Amino acid sequence: DQATKRAAFAAVPRICSIPTSLFQFIGFMETAVGPGSGTGWGRGMRRCIQDWYAAKQPRQLAYTCTKYKERTGWNHRDVLRLCHINPTKHKNSSHGLAVVCRYLVKG
């Protein structure tokens, strides 16, 4: 049901306050999809993850992402590449977001 999916994805930024819980959510979503049903990285999932990164202030994002670099088999580089974030075109875009995303992906 689309309304339930939208409500669940909208709640992610409030529930997943740190990257550890975000990575756990991503792992859960990938296992919940099950074999033969896709990868779990549809448009709603990608937008949800993009919004999680963009909702944070650049300084706060840099702090939490360097404190929690990798958890439960996920790291920020992998997640940013899978969600296809474009920090310059996102609705909450800022130069700070672009700098932090570039650091997380390229080092």
Short mmCIF file of the C-alpha atoms (twelve columns), coordinates in Angstrom:
data_MODEL
# 
_entry.id   MODEL 
# 
loop_
_atom_site.group_PDB 
_atom_site.id 
_atom_site.type_symbol 
_atom_site.label_atom_id 
_atom_site.label_alt_id 
_atom_site.label_comp_id 
_atom_site.label_asym_id 
_atom_site.label_seq_id 
_atom_site.Cartn_x 
_atom_site.Cartn_y 
_atom_site.Cartn_z 
_atom_site.pdbx_PDB_model_num 
ATOM 1   C CA . ASP A 1   0.000  0.000   0.000  1 
ATOM 2   C CA . GLN A 2   1.492  3.321   -1.133 1 
ATOM 3   C CA . ALA A 3   0.199  5.395   1.788  1 
ATOM 4   C CA . THR A 4   1.871  3.084   4.296  1 
ATOM 5   C CA . LYS A 5   5.148  3.193   2.386  1 
ATOM 6   C CA . ARG A 6   5.074  6.984   2.232  1 
ATOM 7   C CA . ALA A 7   4.340  7.236   5.952  1 
ATOM 8   C CA . ALA A 8   7.157  4.806   6.795  1 
ATOM 9   C CA . PHE A 9   9.677  6.605   4.608  1 
ATOM 10  C CA . ALA A 10  8.604  9.996   6.004  1 
ATOM 11  C CA . ALA A 11  9.246  8.753   9.549  1 
ATOM 12  C CA . VAL A 12  12.826 7.637   8.840  1 
ATOM 13  C CA . PRO A 13  14.528 10.998  9.543  1 
ATOM 14  C CA . ARG A 14  12.792 11.184  12.948 1 
ATOM 15  C CA . ILE A 15  13.435 7.562   13.906 1 
ATOM 16  C CA . CYS A 16  16.935 7.119   12.515 1 
ATOM 17  C CA . SER A 17  18.733 9.928   14.293 1 
ATOM 18  C CA . ILE A 18  22.213 8.460   13.854 1 
ATOM 19  C CA . PRO A 19  23.821 6.568   10.969 1 
ATOM 20  C CA . THR A 20  23.810 3.295   12.921 1 
ATOM 21  C CA . SER A 21  20.018 3.176   12.957 1 
ATOM 22  C CA . LEU A 22  19.901 4.327   9.323  1 
ATOM 23  C CA . PHE A 23  22.180 1.456   8.309  1 
ATOM 24  C CA . GLN A 24  20.024 -0.982  10.300 1 
ATOM 25  C CA . PHE A 25  16.941 0.320   8.491  1 
ATOM 26  C CA . ILE A 26  18.643 -0.137  5.113  1 
ATOM 27  C CA . GLY A 27  19.658 -3.691  6.014  1 
ATOM 28  C CA . PHE A 28  16.130 -4.478  7.160  1 
ATOM 29  C CA . MET A 29  14.620 -3.080  3.964  1 
ATOM 30  C CA . GLU A 30  16.949 -5.140  1.789  1 
ATOM 31  C CA . THR A 31  16.104 -8.362  3.635  1 
ATOM 32  C CA . ALA A 32  12.374 -7.569  3.778  1 
ATOM 33  C CA . VAL A 33  12.130 -7.314  -0.001 1 
ATOM 34  C CA . GLY A 34  12.959 -10.968 -0.448 1 
ATOM 35  C CA . PRO A 35  14.365 -12.768 -3.452 1 
ATOM 36  C CA . GLY A 36  12.832 -12.097 -6.858 1 
ATOM 37  C CA . SER A 37  11.153 -8.860  -5.758 1 
ATOM 38  C CA . GLY A 38  13.890 -6.403  -6.641 1 
ATOM 39  C CA . THR A 39  16.684 -4.902  -4.605 1 
ATOM 40  C CA . GLY A 40  14.752 -2.704  -2.193 1 
ATOM 41  C CA . TRP A 41  16.298 0.444   -3.694 1 
ATOM 42  C CA . GLY A 42  13.257 1.830   -5.484 1 
ATOM 43  C CA . ARG A 43  12.467 5.514   -5.911 1 
ATOM 44  C CA . GLY A 44  10.862 5.853   -2.476 1 
ATOM 45  C CA . MET A 45  13.814 4.263   -0.703 1 
ATOM 46  C CA . ARG A 46  16.346 6.383   -2.595 1 
ATOM 47  C CA . ARG A 47  14.419 9.581   -1.872 1 
ATOM 48  C CA . CYS A 48  14.054 8.624   1.784  1 
ATOM 49  C CA . ILE A 49  17.814 8.144   2.188  1 
ATOM 50  C CA . GLN A 50  18.572 11.346  0.240  1 
ATOM 51  C CA . ASP A 51  16.230 13.254  2.542  1 
ATOM 52  C CA . TRP A 52  17.937 11.785  5.618  1 
ATOM 53  C CA . TYR A 53  21.295 13.191  4.552  1 
ATOM 54  C CA . ALA A 54  19.870 16.515  3.338  1 
ATOM 55  C CA . ALA A 55  17.764 17.111  6.467  1 
ATOM 56  C CA . LYS A 56  20.836 17.492  8.659  1 
ATOM 57  C CA . GLN A 57  22.889 20.642  9.014  1 
ATOM 58  C CA . PRO A 58  26.240 20.195  7.210  1 
ATOM 59  C CA . ARG A 59  28.278 20.430  10.429 1 
ATOM 60  C CA . GLN A 60  26.031 17.918  12.213 1 
ATOM 61  C CA . LEU A 61  26.115 15.604  9.180  1 
ATOM 62  C CA . ALA A 62  29.915 15.752  9.029  1 
ATOM 63  C CA . TYR A 63  30.174 15.009  12.754 1 
ATOM 64  C CA . THR A 64  27.798 12.036  12.781 1 
ATOM 65  C CA . CYS A 65  29.138 10.575  9.543  1 
ATOM 66  C CA . THR A 66  32.743 10.692  10.725 1 
ATOM 67  C CA . LYS A 67  31.811 9.344   14.157 1 
ATOM 68  C CA . TYR A 68  29.763 6.454   12.714 1 
ATOM 69  C CA . LYS A 69  31.704 5.650   9.535  1 
ATOM 70  C CA . GLU A 70  30.638 2.044   9.118  1 
ATOM 71  C CA . ARG A 71  28.093 -0.129  10.891 1 
ATOM 72  C CA . THR A 72  26.322 -3.426  10.161 1 
ATOM 73  C CA . GLY A 73  28.229 -3.906  6.897  1 
ATOM 74  C CA . TRP A 74  27.270 -0.489  5.483  1 
ATOM 75  C CA . ASN A 75  29.281 2.679   5.042  1 
ATOM 76  C CA . HIS A 76  28.299 6.124   3.827  1 
ATOM 77  C CA . ARG A 77  30.088 5.768   0.518  1 
ATOM 78  C CA . ASP A 78  28.023 2.709   -0.426 1 
ATOM 79  C CA . VAL A 79  24.754 4.258   0.753  1 
ATOM 80  C CA . LEU A 80  25.318 7.556   -1.070 1 
ATOM 81  C CA . ARG A 81  26.125 5.741   -4.273 1 
ATOM 82  C CA . LEU A 82  23.039 3.544   -4.010 1 
ATOM 83  C CA . CYS A 83  20.677 6.428   -3.274 1 
ATOM 84  C CA . HIS A 84  22.091 8.514   -6.170 1 
ATOM 85  C CA . ILE A 85  22.095 11.745  -4.181 1 
ATOM 86  C CA . ASN A 86  22.880 14.909  -6.085 1 
ATOM 87  C CA . PRO A 87  23.470 17.467  -3.325 1 
ATOM 88  C CA . THR A 88  23.390 20.417  -5.714 1 
ATOM 89  C CA . LYS A 89  19.938 19.538  -7.088 1 
ATOM 90  C CA . HIS A 90  18.245 18.281  -3.897 1 
ATOM 91  C CA . LYS A 91  15.394 20.394  -2.527 1 
ATOM 92  C CA . ASN A 92  17.455 21.081  0.639  1 
ATOM 93  C CA . SER A 93  20.700 21.623  -1.240 1 
ATOM 94  C CA . SER A 94  23.538 23.655  0.192  1 
ATOM 95  C CA . HIS A 95  27.222 24.046  -0.455 1 
ATOM 96  C CA . GLY A 96  27.921 22.398  2.910  1 
ATOM 97  C CA . LEU A 97  25.903 19.319  1.975  1 
ATOM 98  C CA . ALA A 98  27.803 19.035  -1.288 1 
ATOM 99  C CA . VAL A 99  31.162 19.285  0.493  1 
ATOM 100 C CA . VAL A 100 30.239 16.649  3.080  1 
ATOM 101 C CA . CYS A 101 28.867 14.259  0.432  1 
ATOM 102 C CA . ARG A 102 31.987 14.696  -1.678 1 
ATOM 103 C CA . TYR A 103 34.151 13.919  1.371  1 
ATOM 104 C CA . LEU A 104 32.114 10.812  2.215  1 
ATOM 105 C CA . VAL A 105 32.306 9.435   -1.316 1 
ATOM 106 C CA . LYS A 106 35.771 10.478  -2.461 1 
ATOM 107 C CA . GLY A 107 37.604 10.823  0.852  1 
# 
